[in-house]
mmCIF file of C-alpha atoms in Angstrom:
data_model
loop_
_atom_site.group_PDB
_atom_site.id
_atom_site.type_symbol
_atom_site.label_atom_id
_atom_site.label_comp_id
_atom_site.label_asym_id
_atom_site.label_seq_id
_atom_site.Cartn_x
_atom_site.Cartn_y
_atom_site.Cartn_z
ATOM 1 C CA MET Y 863 0.474 -4.135 -19.884
ATOM 2 C CA LYS Y 864 0.129 -0.604 -18.784
ATOM 3 C CA ILE Y 865 -2.908 1.390 -20.112
ATOM 4 C CA SER Y 866 -3.254 5.145 -19.626
ATOM 5 C CA LEU Y 867 -6.424 7.238 -19.824
ATOM 6 C CA VAL Y 868 -7.432 10.781 -18.887
ATOM 7 C CA GLU Y 869 -10.052 11.326 -16.163
ATOM 8 C CA TYR Y 870 -13.448 12.341 -17.735
ATOM 9 C CA GLY Y 871 -11.740 11.864 -21.171
ATOM 10 C CA SER Y 872 -13.274 10.011 -24.141
ATOM 11 C CA GLY Y 873 -11.780 6.687 -22.741
ATOM 12 C CA ILE Y 874 -9.951 3.802 -24.433
ATOM 13 C CA LYS Y 875 -11.404 1.072 -26.484
ATOM 14 C CA LEU Y 876 -12.062 -2.200 -24.696
ATOM 15 C CA ASP Y 877 -10.004 -3.925 -27.479
ATOM 16 C CA ASN Y 878 -6.891 -2.313 -26.039
ATOM 17 C CA LEU Y 879 -7.465 -4.135 -22.848
ATOM 18 C CA PHE Y 880 -7.748 -7.530 -24.260
ATOM 19 C CA VAL Y 881 -4.733 -9.759 -23.399
ATOM 20 C CA GLU Y 882 -4.368 -13.596 -23.180
ATOM 21 C CA ASN Y 883 -7.187 -15.218 -21.254
ATOM 22 C CA VAL Y 884 -9.100 -11.977 -20.869
ATOM 23 C CA THR Y 885 -12.569 -11.689 -22.404
ATOM 24 C CA ILE Y 886 -15.238 -9.037 -22.377
ATOM 25 C CA GLN Y 887 -16.948 -10.971 -19.523
ATOM 26 C CA ASN Y 888 -13.725 -11.290 -17.633
ATOM 27 C CA LEU Y 889 -13.061 -7.696 -18.160
ATOM 28 C CA LYS Y 890 -16.436 -6.568 -16.723
ATOM 29 C CA VAL Y 891 -15.827 -8.751 -13.561
ATOM 30 C CA LEU Y 892 -12.428 -7.152 -13.092
ATOM 31 C CA LEU Y 893 -13.773 -3.697 -13.387
ATOM 32 C CA ASP Y 894 -16.594 -4.539 -10.951
ATOM 33 C CA ARG Y 895 -14.044 -5.709 -8.516
ATOM 34 C CA ALA Y 896 -11.837 -2.607 -9.072
ATOM 35 C CA ASN Y 897 -14.880 -0.314 -8.525
ATOM 36 C CA ILE Y 898 -15.645 -2.080 -5.161
ATOM 37 C CA VAL Y 899 -12.039 -1.676 -4.038
ATOM 38 C CA ILE Y 900 -11.964 2.050 -4.872
ATOM 39 C CA GLN Y 901 -15.309 2.702 -3.438
ATOM 40 C CA ARG Y 902 -14.227 1.251 -0.127
ATOM 41 C CA SER Y 903 -10.914 3.051 -0.226
ATOM 42 C CA LEU Y 904 -12.476 6.523 -0.975
ATOM 43 C CA LYS Y 905 -15.662 5.848 1.012
ATOM 44 C CA THR Y 906 -17.918 6.586 -1.885
ATOM 45 C CA ASN Y 907 -20.827 4.630 -3.497
ATOM 46 C CA LYS Y 908 -20.405 6.003 -7.109
ATOM 47 C CA ARG Y 909 -19.020 3.864 -9.880
ATOM 48 C CA VAL Y 910 -15.710 5.490 -10.992
ATOM 49 C CA LEU Y 911 -14.851 3.107 -13.781
ATOM 50 C CA GLU Y 912 -17.556 2.664 -16.323
ATOM 51 C CA ILE Y 913 -17.932 1.244 -19.817
ATOM 52 C CA SER Y 914 -19.902 3.165 -22.421
ATOM 53 C CA ASP Y 915 -19.962 2.856 -26.182
ATOM 54 C CA GLY Y 916 -17.248 0.143 -26.083
ATOM 55 C CA LYS Y 917 -14.830 2.365 -24.134
ATOM 56 C CA LEU Y 918 -13.520 2.404 -20.557
ATOM 57 C CA ARG Y 919 -13.754 5.793 -18.913
ATOM 58 C CA ALA Y 920 -12.654 7.103 -15.461
ATOM 59 C CA LEU Y 921 -14.877 9.517 -13.496
ATOM 60 C CA GLY Y 922 -13.763 11.565 -10.543
ATOM 61 C CA ILE Y 923 -10.631 9.689 -9.609
ATOM 62 C CA ALA Y 924 -6.922 9.698 -10.574
ATOM 63 C CA GLY Y 925 -3.967 7.459 -9.739
ATOM 64 C CA ALA Y 926 -2.999 3.928 -10.714
ATOM 65 C CA ILE Y 927 -4.652 0.489 -9.973
ATOM 66 C CA ARG Y 928 -4.129 -2.974 -11.185
ATOM 67 C CA LEU Y 929 -6.986 -4.803 -12.813
ATOM 68 C CA SER Y 930 -5.269 -8.072 -13.134
ATOM 69 C CA LYS Y 931 -1.785 -9.642 -13.225
ATOM 70 C CA GLU Y 932 -1.440 -8.439 -16.814
ATOM 71 C CA ILE Y 933 -3.252 -5.082 -16.774
ATOM 72 C CA GLU Y 934 -2.309 -1.916 -14.931
ATOM 73 C CA ILE Y 935 -4.418 1.287 -15.472
ATOM 74 C CA GLU Y 936 -3.025 4.767 -14.984
ATOM 75 C CA ILE Y 937 -5.626 7.501 -14.741
ATOM 76 C CA VAL Y 938 -4.276 10.987 -15.390
ATOM 77 C CA PRO Y 939 -6.233 13.772 -13.632
ATOM 78 C CA LYS Y 940 -7.818 16.203 -16.167
ATOM 79 C CA MET Y 941 -6.088 19.186 -14.452
ATOM 80 C CA LEU Y 942 -2.703 17.542 -15.245
ATOM 81 C CA ASN Y 943 -3.359 16.052 -18.637
ATOM 82 C CA ASP Y 944 -0.819 18.409 -20.206
ATOM 83 C CA SER Y 945 2.118 16.721 -18.191
ATOM 84 C CA GLN Y 946 4.924 15.122 -20.103
ATOM 85 C CA ASN Y 947 7.005 11.969 -19.142
ATOM 86 C CA GLY Y 948 4.743 11.039 -16.172
ATOM 87 C CA ASP Y 949 5.228 14.284 -14.249
ATOM 88 C CA TRP Y 950 1.559 14.176 -13.369
ATOM 89 C CA LYS Y 951 2.314 11.245 -10.971
ATOM 90 C CA GLU Y 952 4.778 13.146 -8.850
ATOM 91 C CA SER Y 953 2.415 16.150 -8.828
ATOM 92 C CA LEU Y 954 -0.528 13.996 -7.844
ATOM 93 C CA PHE Y 955 1.376 12.344 -4.948
ATOM 94 C CA LEU Y 956 2.582 15.647 -3.622
ATOM 95 C CA LEU Y 957 -0.945 17.181 -3.791
ATOM 96 C CA ALA Y 958 -2.370 14.191 -2.108
ATOM 97 C CA ALA Y 959 0.210 14.245 0.674
ATOM 98 C CA LEU Y 960 -0.387 17.882 1.285
ATOM 99 C CA SER Y 961 -4.181 17.809 1.100
ATOM 100 C CA LYS Y 962 -4.554 14.383 2.808
ATOM 101 C CA TYR Y 963 -7.065 13.230 0.239
ATOM 102 C CA GLY Y 964 -5.120 10.311 -1.205
ATOM 103 C CA ASN Y 965 -5.379 6.678 -0.279
ATOM 104 C CA ILE Y 966 -3.239 3.656 -0.789
ATOM 105 C CA ILE Y 967 -4.717 0.319 -1.667
ATOM 106 C CA THR Y 968 -2.579 -2.333 -0.111
ATOM 107 C CA THR Y 969 -4.126 -5.308 -1.914
ATOM 108 C CA GLU Y 970 -2.792 -4.344 -5.321
ATOM 109 C CA HIS Y 971 0.622 -3.356 -6.545
ATOM 110 C CA ILE Y 972 1.734 -1.347 -9.548
ATOM 111 C CA HIS Y 973 5.061 -0.274 -10.985
ATOM 112 C CA SER Y 974 5.934 3.324 -9.915
ATOM 113 C CA SER Y 975 8.759 5.807 -10.125
ATOM 114 C CA THR Y 976 11.230 6.132 -7.228
ATOM 115 C CA ALA Y 977 10.937 9.929 -7.803
ATOM 116 C CA TYR Y 978 7.911 10.176 -5.598
ATOM 117 C CA LYS Y 979 8.819 7.597 -3.017
ATOM 118 C CA ASP Y 980 9.194 10.256 -0.358
ATOM 119 C CA SER Y 981 5.655 11.442 -0.887
ATOM 120 C CA LEU Y 982 4.382 7.821 -0.834
ATOM 121 C CA TYR Y 983 6.013 7.310 2.496
ATOM 122 C CA ASP Y 984 4.465 10.557 3.771
ATOM 123 C CA ILE Y 985 0.952 9.413 2.774
ATOM 124 C CA ALA Y 986 1.665 5.959 4.281
ATOM 125 C CA GLY Y 987 2.598 7.501 7.582
ATOM 126 C CA ARG Y 988 -0.684 9.379 7.655
ATOM 127 C CA ILE Y 989 -2.604 6.193 7.031
ATOM 128 C CA LEU Y 990 -0.664 4.207 9.661
ATOM 129 C CA ALA Y 991 -1.363 6.897 12.261
ATOM 130 C CA ARG Y 992 -5.033 7.090 11.393
ATOM 131 C CA GLU Y 993 -5.621 3.328 11.492
ATOM 132 C CA TYR Y 994 -3.530 2.984 14.643
ATOM 133 C CA LEU Y 995 -5.718 5.503 16.461
ATOM 134 C CA ASN Y 996 -8.897 3.840 15.218
ATOM 135 C CA ASN Y 997 -7.863 0.365 16.403
ATOM 136 C CA LYS Y 998 -5.474 0.712 19.324
ATOM 137 C CA ARG Y 999 -8.156 0.055 21.868
ATOM 138 C CA LYS Y 1000 -8.345 -3.470 20.402
ATOM 139 C CA PRO Y 1001 -4.693 -4.459 19.942
ATOM 140 C CA ILE Y 1002 -3.426 -7.582 18.210
ATOM 141 C CA ARG Y 1003 -2.694 -10.138 20.832
ATOM 142 C CA GLN Y 1004 -1.419 -13.636 20.356
ATOM 143 C CA TYR Y 1005 -0.489 -16.648 22.387
ATOM 144 C CA ARG Y 1006 3.296 -17.268 22.690
ATOM 145 C CA ARG Y 1007 5.514 -19.490 24.737
ATOM 146 C CA GLU Y 1008 7.967 -17.414 26.783
ATOM 147 C CA ARG Y 1009 11.095 -18.928 28.434
ATOM 148 C CA PHE Y 1010 12.547 -17.027 31.387
ATOM 149 C CA ALA Y 1011 14.419 -17.538 34.664
ATOM 150 C CA ASP Y 1012 13.215 -16.242 38.102
ATOM 151 C CA PHE Y 1013 13.446 -17.307 41.752
ATOM 152 C CA ALA Y 1014 9.755 -16.914 42.097
ATOM 153 C CA ILE Y 1015 7.755 -19.737 40.554
ATOM 154 C CA ASP Y 1016 5.504 -18.192 37.892
ATOM 155 C CA GLY Y 1017 5.402 -20.809 35.220
ATOM 156 C CA GLU Y 1018 6.281 -24.330 34.315
ATOM 157 C CA ILE Y 1019 9.644 -25.407 35.737
ATOM 158 C CA ASP Y 1020 12.168 -26.879 33.277
ATOM 159 C CA PHE Y 1021 13.180 -29.952 35.433
ATOM 160 C CA GLU Y 1022 16.006 -30.862 33.150
ATOM 161 C CA ARG Y 1023 17.765 -27.633 34.036
ATOM 162 C CA VAL Y 1024 16.366 -26.981 37.515
ATOM 163 C CA PHE Y 1025 19.613 -27.815 39.296
ATOM 164 C CA GLU Y 1026 21.763 -25.600 37.034
ATOM 165 C CA ARG Y 1027 23.287 -22.710 38.846
ATOM 166 C CA ASN Y 1028 21.582 -19.853 37.196
ATOM 167 C CA PRO Y 1029 22.256 -16.325 38.622
ATOM 168 C CA ASP Y 1030 18.797 -15.194 37.373
ATOM 169 C CA GLY Y 1031 16.857 -17.995 39.055
ATOM 170 C CA ILE Y 1032 15.073 -21.139 38.088
ATOM 171 C CA PRO Y 1033 14.600 -21.856 34.349
ATOM 172 C CA GLN Y 1034 10.822 -21.734 33.590
ATOM 173 C CA SER Y 1035 8.332 -21.319 30.753
ATOM 174 C CA ARG Y 1036 4.793 -19.941 30.428
ATOM 175 C CA VAL Y 1037 2.158 -19.160 27.771
ATOM 176 C CA SER Y 1038 1.395 -15.397 27.414
ATOM 177 C CA PHE Y 1039 -1.360 -13.608 25.546
ATOM 178 C CA ASP Y 1040 0.098 -10.292 24.778
ATOM 179 C CA LYS Y 1041 1.024 -7.668 22.089
ATOM 180 C CA ILE Y 1042 4.521 -9.153 21.461
ATOM 181 C CA ASN Y 1043 4.100 -10.906 18.060
ATOM 182 C CA PRO Y 1044 5.316 -10.611 14.352
ATOM 183 C CA LEU Y 1045 2.235 -8.704 13.279
ATOM 184 C CA ASN Y 1046 2.918 -5.860 15.726
ATOM 185 C CA ALA Y 1047 6.563 -6.130 15.015
ATOM 186 C CA THR Y 1048 5.891 -5.505 11.287
ATOM 187 C CA ILE Y 1049 3.662 -2.439 12.081
ATOM 188 C CA ARG Y 1050 6.256 -0.970 14.452
ATOM 189 C CA SER Y 1051 9.048 -1.495 11.961
ATOM 190 C CA ALA Y 1052 7.039 0.272 9.184
ATOM 191 C CA MET Y 1053 6.341 3.161 11.504
ATOM 192 C CA GLN Y 1054 10.058 3.514 12.103
ATOM 193 C CA ILE Y 1055 10.744 3.545 8.430
ATOM 194 C CA VAL Y 1056 8.222 6.199 7.420
ATOM 195 C CA LEU Y 1057 8.797 8.406 10.452
ATOM 196 C CA PRO Y 1058 11.649 10.552 8.732
ATOM 197 C CA TYR Y 1059 9.443 11.215 5.775
ATOM 198 C CA VAL Y 1060 6.365 12.489 7.679
ATOM 199 C CA LYS Y 1061 6.026 16.232 7.315
ATOM 200 C CA ASP Y 1062 2.954 16.807 9.684
ATOM 201 C CA VAL Y 1063 4.178 17.299 13.252
ATOM 202 C CA SER Y 1064 0.874 15.928 14.631
ATOM 203 C CA ILE Y 1065 1.179 12.842 12.610
ATOM 204 C CA LYS Y 1066 4.823 12.404 13.697
ATOM 205 C CA GLN Y 1067 3.765 12.608 17.323
ATOM 206 C CA ILE Y 1068 1.020 9.979 16.875
ATOM 207 C CA ILE Y 1069 3.625 7.619 15.171
ATOM 208 C CA LEU Y 1070 6.228 8.181 17.845
ATOM 209 C CA ARG Y 1071 3.676 7.421 20.632
ATOM 210 C CA ALA Y 1072 2.603 4.281 18.728
ATOM 211 C CA ILE Y 1073 6.118 2.996 18.427
ATOM 212 C CA GLN Y 1074 6.536 3.412 22.222
ATOM 213 C CA GLU Y 1075 3.244 1.799 22.978
ATOM 214 C CA LEU Y 1076 4.031 -1.206 20.793
ATOM 215 C CA SER Y 1077 7.268 -1.466 22.744
ATOM 216 C CA GLU Y 1078 10.169 -3.818 21.798
ATOM 217 C CA GLN Y 1079 9.092 -6.564 19.518
ATOM 218 C CA PRO Y 1080 10.698 -9.749 17.947
ATOM 219 C CA LEU Y 1081 11.668 -9.766 14.303
ATOM 220 C CA GLU Y 1082 8.942 -8.642 11.775
ATOM 221 C CA SER Y 1083 7.353 -11.337 9.645
ATOM 222 C CA THR Y 1084 9.382 -12.280 6.517
ATOM 223 C CA ASN Y 1085 6.228 -13.761 4.835
ATOM 224 C CA LYS Y 1086 2.899 -12.028 4.784
ATOM 225 C CA LEU Y 1087 0.675 -13.383 7.647
ATOM 226 C CA ARG Y 1088 -3.047 -13.683 7.953
ATOM 227 C CA VAL Y 1089 -4.519 -11.259 10.484
ATOM 228 C CA PRO Y 1090 -6.792 -13.194 12.934
ATOM 229 C CA ALA Y 1091 -10.462 -12.756 12.339
ATOM 230 C CA ARG Y 1092 -10.830 -11.154 15.827
ATOM 231 C CA ASN Y 1093 -8.495 -8.446 14.733
ATOM 232 C CA LYS Y 1094 -9.665 -7.952 11.065
ATOM 233 C CA GLU Y 1095 -9.613 -4.193 11.601
ATOM 234 C CA TRP Y 1096 -5.885 -4.311 11.533
ATOM 235 C CA THR Y 1097 -5.727 -5.797 8.102
ATOM 236 C CA GLU Y 1098 -5.128 -2.671 6.117
ATOM 237 C CA ILE Y 1099 -2.395 -1.360 8.464
ATOM 238 C CA TYR Y 1100 -0.658 -4.701 8.590
ATOM 239 C CA ASN Y 1101 -0.690 -5.091 4.769
ATOM 240 C CA LEU Y 1102 0.649 -1.597 4.197
ATOM 241 C CA SER Y 1103 3.275 -2.111 6.937
ATOM 242 C CA PHE Y 1104 4.407 -5.417 5.300
ATOM 243 C CA ASP Y 1105 4.770 -3.501 2.029
ATOM 244 C CA ILE Y 1106 6.837 -0.833 3.601
ATOM 245 C CA VAL Y 1107 9.147 -3.232 5.481
ATOM 246 C CA SER Y 1108 9.672 -5.151 2.328
ATOM 247 C CA GLY Y 1109 10.791 -2.005 0.666
ATOM 248 C CA MET Y 1110 7.568 -1.525 -1.334
ATOM 249 C CA GLY Y 1111 8.689 -4.560 -3.325
ATOM 250 C CA SER Y 1112 12.344 -3.580 -3.478
ATOM 251 C CA SER Y 1113 12.345 -3.847 -7.296
ATOM 252 C CA LEU Y 1114 14.486 -0.854 -8.187
ATOM 253 C CA GLU Y 1115 15.200 -1.736 -11.833
ATOM 254 C CA SER Y 1116 14.996 1.093 -14.306
ATOM 255 C CA GLY Y 1117 14.081 3.678 -11.572
ATOM 256 C CA GLU Y 1118 10.836 1.756 -10.693
ATOM 257 C CA ILE Y 1119 9.569 0.168 -7.451
ATOM 258 C CA MET Y 1120 6.582 -2.105 -6.852
ATOM 259 C CA SER Y 1121 4.336 0.063 -4.773
ATOM 260 C CA PRO Y 1122 0.673 -0.287 -3.624
ATOM 261 C CA SER Y 1123 -1.927 1.005 -5.931
ATOM 262 C CA PHE Y 1124 -2.779 4.660 -5.329
ATOM 263 C CA ILE Y 1125 -6.142 6.390 -5.801
ATOM 264 C CA VAL Y 1126 -7.253 9.984 -5.055
ATOM 265 C CA ASP Y 1127 -10.681 11.701 -4.940
ATOM 266 C CA THR Y 1128 -9.900 14.478 -7.424
ATOM 267 C CA TRP Y 1129 -12.761 16.848 -6.586
ATOM 268 C CA ARG Y 1130 -11.676 16.914 -2.879
ATOM 269 C CA ILE Y 1131 -8.045 17.799 -3.979
ATOM 270 C CA TRP Y 1132 -9.397 20.527 -6.384
ATOM 271 C CA GLU Y 1133 -11.460 22.058 -3.563
ATOM 272 C CA TRP Y 1134 -8.510 21.908 -1.185
ATOM 273 C CA LEU Y 1135 -6.287 23.501 -3.823
ATOM 274 C CA ILE Y 1136 -8.620 26.429 -4.546
ATOM 275 C CA THR Y 1137 -9.028 27.107 -0.773
ATOM 276 C CA ILE Y 1138 -5.276 26.998 -0.064
ATOM 277 C CA ALA Y 1139 -4.634 29.194 -3.072
ATOM 278 C CA LEU Y 1140 -6.833 32.008 -1.850
ATOM 279 C CA LYS Y 1141 -5.450 31.725 1.733
ATOM 280 C CA ILE Y 1142 -1.895 32.090 0.515
ATOM 281 C CA GLY Y 1143 -2.521 34.395 -2.433
ATOM 282 C CA LEU Y 1144 -4.706 37.039 -0.697
ATOM 283 C CA GLY Y 1145 -2.523 37.339 2.363
ATOM 284 C CA ASN Y 1146 -3.313 38.866 5.625
ATOM 285 C CA SER Y 1147 -5.676 41.686 4.390
ATOM 286 C CA TYR Y 1148 -8.471 39.064 3.751
ATOM 287 C CA LYS Y 1149 -9.915 36.228 5.767
ATOM 288 C CA THR Y 1150 -10.565 33.022 3.875
ATOM 289 C CA ILE Y 1151 -13.306 30.930 5.482
ATOM 290 C CA PRO Y 1152 -13.694 27.298 4.147
ATOM 291 C CA GLN Y 1153 -17.068 25.488 4.470
ATOM 292 C CA ALA Y 1154 -18.643 28.309 6.445
ATOM 293 C CA LYS Y 1155 -21.924 27.071 7.990
ATOM 294 C CA THR Y 1156 -24.675 29.640 7.141
ATOM 295 C CA ALA Y 1157 -28.294 29.557 8.113
ATOM 296 C CA TRP Y 1158 -30.505 29.707 5.085
ATOM 297 C CA GLY Y 1159 -34.020 28.903 6.322
ATOM 298 C CA VAL Y 1160 -36.167 26.663 8.375
ATOM 299 C CA LYS Y 1161 -37.920 23.290 7.712
ATOM 300 C CA LYS Y 1162 -41.062 22.467 9.652
ATOM 301 C CA ILE Y 1163 -42.325 19.052 10.440
ATOM 302 C CA ASP Y 1164 -45.131 18.387 12.938
ATOM 303 C CA GLU Y 1165 -44.786 21.819 14.550
ATOM 304 C CA LYS Y 1166 -41.113 21.248 14.964
ATOM 305 C CA ASN Y 1167 -38.541 23.626 13.340
ATOM 306 C CA PHE Y 1168 -35.269 22.419 11.840
ATOM 307 C CA LYS Y 1169 -32.572 24.708 10.509
ATOM 308 C CA VAL Y 1170 -31.528 24.610 6.933
ATOM 309 C CA ASN Y 1171 -27.994 25.510 6.452
ATOM 310 C CA VAL Y 1172 -25.763 25.993 3.504
ATOM 311 C CA PHE Y 1173 -21.944 25.405 3.279
ATOM 312 C CA PRO Y 1174 -20.181 27.529 0.564
ATOM 313 C CA ASP Y 1175 -16.709 26.156 -0.237
ATOM 314 C CA ILE Y 1176 -14.964 29.426 0.349
ATOM 315 C CA ALA Y 1177 -16.041 32.817 1.661
ATOM 316 C CA VAL Y 1178 -13.555 35.685 1.376
ATOM 317 C CA VAL Y 1179 -14.034 38.560 3.891
ATOM 318 C CA LYS Y 1180 -12.104 41.912 3.982
ATOM 319 C CA ARG Y 1181 -10.741 42.062 7.459
ATOM 320 C CA SER Y 1182 -11.286 45.766 7.916
ATOM 321 C CA LEU Y 1183 -14.994 45.625 6.811
ATOM 322 C CA SER Y 1184 -18.100 43.717 7.903
ATOM 323 C CA ASN Y 1185 -18.510 39.969 8.134
ATOM 324 C CA ILE Y 1186 -20.397 39.961 4.932
ATOM 325 C CA PRO Y 1187 -18.258 38.149 2.312
ATOM 326 C CA LEU Y 1188 -16.595 40.267 -0.417
ATOM 327 C CA PHE Y 1189 -17.133 37.295 -2.651
ATOM 328 C CA LEU Y 1190 -17.603 33.432 -2.515
ATOM 329 C CA VAL Y 1191 -15.887 30.783 -4.511
ATOM 330 C CA ASP Y 1192 -17.327 27.388 -5.171
ATOM 331 C CA ALA Y 1193 -14.924 24.714 -6.520
ATOM 332 C CA LYS Y 1194 -16.504 22.670 -9.364
ATOM 333 C CA TYR Y 1195 -14.536 19.672 -10.568
ATOM 334 C CA LYS Y 1196 -16.495 19.099 -13.689
ATOM 335 C CA VAL Y 1197 -15.971 19.111 -17.476
ATOM 336 C CA LEU Y 1198 -17.158 22.299 -19.184
ATOM 337 C CA PRO Y 1199 -18.018 22.047 -22.960
ATOM 338 C CA GLU Y 1200 -15.435 23.904 -25.000
ATOM 339 C CA GLY Y 1201 -16.777 26.876 -26.961
ATOM 340 C CA GLY Y 1202 -20.440 27.661 -27.452
ATOM 341 C CA THR Y 1203 -22.520 29.453 -24.712
ATOM 342 C CA VAL Y 1204 -20.675 27.742 -21.776
ATOM 343 C CA GLU Y 1205 -23.799 26.489 -20.131
ATOM 344 C CA ILE Y 1206 -23.408 25.043 -16.605
ATOM 345 C CA GLU Y 1207 -25.840 22.634 -14.907
ATOM 346 C CA ARG Y 1208 -28.887 24.444 -13.473
ATOM 347 C CA SER Y 1209 -28.370 22.758 -10.082
ATOM 348 C CA ASP Y 1210 -25.039 24.492 -9.801
ATOM 349 C CA LEU Y 1211 -26.578 27.734 -10.759
ATOM 350 C CA TYR Y 1212 -29.273 27.403 -8.174
ATOM 351 C CA GLU Y 1213 -26.850 26.455 -5.493
ATOM 352 C CA ALA Y 1214 -24.610 29.404 -6.243
ATOM 353 C CA PHE Y 1215 -27.640 31.729 -5.861
ATOM 354 C CA ALA Y 1216 -28.643 30.090 -2.636
ATOM 355 C CA PHE Y 1217 -25.097 30.587 -1.214
ATOM 356 C CA CYS Y 1218 -25.200 34.349 -2.021
ATOM 357 C CA ARG Y 1219 -28.743 34.765 -0.627
ATOM 358 C CA ALA Y 1220 -27.743 33.085 2.618
ATOM 359 C CA THR Y 1221 -24.418 34.887 3.174
ATOM 360 C CA GLY Y 1222 -25.261 38.271 1.798
ATOM 361 C CA ALA Y 1223 -22.511 38.117 -0.809
ATOM 362 C CA LYS Y 1224 -23.215 39.765 -4.101
ATOM 363 C CA LYS Y 1225 -20.687 37.782 -6.257
ATOM 364 C CA ILE Y 1226 -19.614 34.256 -6.493
ATOM 365 C CA PHE Y 1227 -17.033 32.407 -8.687
ATOM 366 C CA LEU Y 1228 -17.672 28.898 -9.948
ATOM 367 C CA ALA Y 1229 -14.030 27.646 -10.436
ATOM 368 C CA TYR Y 1230 -13.512 24.868 -12.976
ATOM 369 C CA PRO Y 1231 -10.160 23.334 -13.662
ATOM 370 C CA THR Y 1232 -8.302 23.267 -16.944
ATOM 371 C CA ALA Y 1233 -4.801 22.350 -18.050
ATOM 372 C CA THR Y 1234 -2.080 24.816 -18.708
ATOM 373 C CA SER Y 1235 -0.743 25.532 -22.263
ATOM 374 C CA CYS Y 1236 1.895 27.516 -23.801
ATOM 375 C CA ASP Y 1237 -0.214 30.715 -23.600
ATOM 376 C CA ARG Y 1238 -1.941 29.952 -20.223
ATOM 377 C CA GLU Y 1239 0.384 29.606 -17.232
ATOM 378 C CA SER Y 1240 -0.433 27.859 -13.996
ATOM 379 C CA GLY Y 1241 -2.893 29.831 -11.861
ATOM 380 C CA SER Y 1242 -4.297 31.863 -14.756
ATOM 381 C CA VAL Y 1243 -7.974 32.623 -14.541
ATOM 382 C CA SER Y 1244 -10.269 32.952 -17.522
ATOM 383 C CA CYS Y 1245 -13.854 34.286 -17.147
ATOM 384 C CA LEU Y 1246 -15.990 32.165 -19.512
ATOM 385 C CA SER Y 1247 -19.467 33.551 -18.814
ATOM 386 C CA VAL Y 1248 -21.344 35.689 -16.269
ATOM 387 C CA TYR Y 1249 -24.908 35.158 -14.925
ATOM 388 C CA GLU Y 1250 -26.656 38.224 -13.485
ATOM 389 C CA ILE Y 1251 -29.674 37.221 -11.456
ATOM 390 C CA GLU Y 1252 -31.436 40.115 -9.593
ATOM 391 C CA ASP Y 1253 -28.534 41.774 -7.651
ATOM 392 C CA ILE Y 1254 -26.234 38.716 -7.725
ATOM 393 C CA THR Y 1255 -23.364 37.984 -10.151
ATOM 394 C CA ILE Y 1256 -22.374 34.435 -10.787
ATOM 395 C CA ALA Y 1257 -18.975 34.143 -12.724
ATOM 396 C CA VAL Y 1258 -17.999 30.950 -14.456
ATOM 397 C CA ILE Y 1259 -14.169 30.743 -14.483
ATOM 398 C CA ASN Y 1260 -11.529 28.375 -15.666
ATOM 399 C CA VAL Y 1261 -8.457 28.024 -13.443
ATOM 400 C CA ALA Y 1262 -5.269 26.635 -15.172
ATOM 401 C CA PHE Y 1263 -3.160 24.097 -13.269
ATOM 402 C CA GLY Y 1264 0.074 22.406 -14.292
ATOM 403 C CA THR Y 1265 2.642 20.104 -12.876
ATOM 404 C CA ILE Y 1266 4.384 20.963 -9.595
ATOM 405 C CA THR Y 1267 7.921 19.584 -9.939
ATOM 406 C CA LYS Y 1268 9.931 22.466 -8.708
ATOM 407 C CA GLN Y 1269 10.137 24.364 -5.423
ATOM 408 C CA GLY Y 1270 7.746 27.400 -5.431
ATOM 409 C CA ASP Y 1271 5.258 25.974 -8.154
ATOM 410 C CA ILE Y 1272 2.371 25.797 -5.732
ATOM 411 C CA THR Y 1273 3.162 29.282 -4.213
ATOM 412 C CA PHE Y 1274 3.215 30.691 -7.777
ATOM 413 C CA PHE Y 1275 -0.119 29.052 -8.608
ATOM 414 C CA CYS Y 1276 -1.715 30.482 -5.500
ATOM 415 C CA ARG Y 1277 -0.572 33.966 -5.969
ATOM 416 C CA LYS Y 1278 -1.413 34.120 -9.665
ATOM 417 C CA MET Y 1279 -4.912 32.737 -9.099
ATOM 418 C CA ALA Y 1280 -5.693 35.119 -6.367
ATOM 419 C CA SER Y 1281 -4.362 38.002 -8.357
ATOM 420 C CA ASP Y 1282 -6.341 37.176 -11.355
ATOM 421 C CA ILE Y 1283 -9.533 36.805 -9.385
ATOM 422 C CA MET Y 1284 -9.060 40.120 -7.662
ATOM 423 C CA ALA Y 1285 -8.448 41.645 -11.104
ATOM 424 C CA ILE Y 1286 -11.862 40.398 -12.230
ATOM 425 C CA ILE Y 1287 -13.623 41.907 -9.169
#
């Protein structure tokens, strides 16, 4: 059973999740387990799947994950909830591949469309490269019996064949403890499979170097093996590699494959998207500085002084002018109440004011996502409210985002958003 819900939406009733042998208590256990898996994958400590008022809601994540053998949950990102026919999945995979903020969960599998298999392999290549760099100093080594022939005695002699005329020498055998084993063979084969799909040149180079370092291997494992406890760090990369070598399940019926569960941290993708939109959309006349470290004040403890810094998401500087930002942009991946006075959280307001005071900027935009509609194209910016505090202006804006299924969709979004923001200034 496949259940779909919208991130930060009203949620779905728990009754819709009940299938045979699943009770409310079982469901809570499944959700706790899923939360732990997602938290480990995204390196966060917040609960992203929660139950409130008899409904299941998803907060701050998007993607697909399997709760049990019977239940798969698809979480549509709120900025793509206008998509039709599952286009949001292809868009999400592409955004995750470009931004590098998606992660594959190798312990669970879901049904997915072959349409975004290329993006999945691109992301898989990045994960394989990352995990290999992290663990290569402690490679997987196993004992194996090696048979060889040599005139020098370097192993146990095979006395039954010792008098055979062998041009290579005396038949021998020995026990080796090295990197030639089915686990490394599976990882190497997976790297060879994903290599053509990897778009990042630096990631390509890491994978090519890893393939060379793993050298020639025997056949990869046909059944999933258990990684030795001494090499437990390699579990994720081996599990992912086994899935890739197995063709992500190789079940291609009805245009679907069995692929690992896939989860993204949506606020990180939104921050990346706003940053890249300003870089591309504003062109060479402006300098876009992400996460610019700026001194704000000093903290004193026991006669010791410590710097207090702030990190605005984006500072935009006119190249021909001073280094004081023309304006700042802070990406906010939150739900704004529709209509009314459009109140934002006071902590966001105070943070925006601090950013401006520290950098000397007089204007900051707080950019919240919204879905596109028939009268609101992708990249359109709507100013919802404006706060004026002393000499600083804080503008609350909605930025519309839609699916990216055609070439040029992201470029159009970038240019439209940058143009609308400049028009407001």
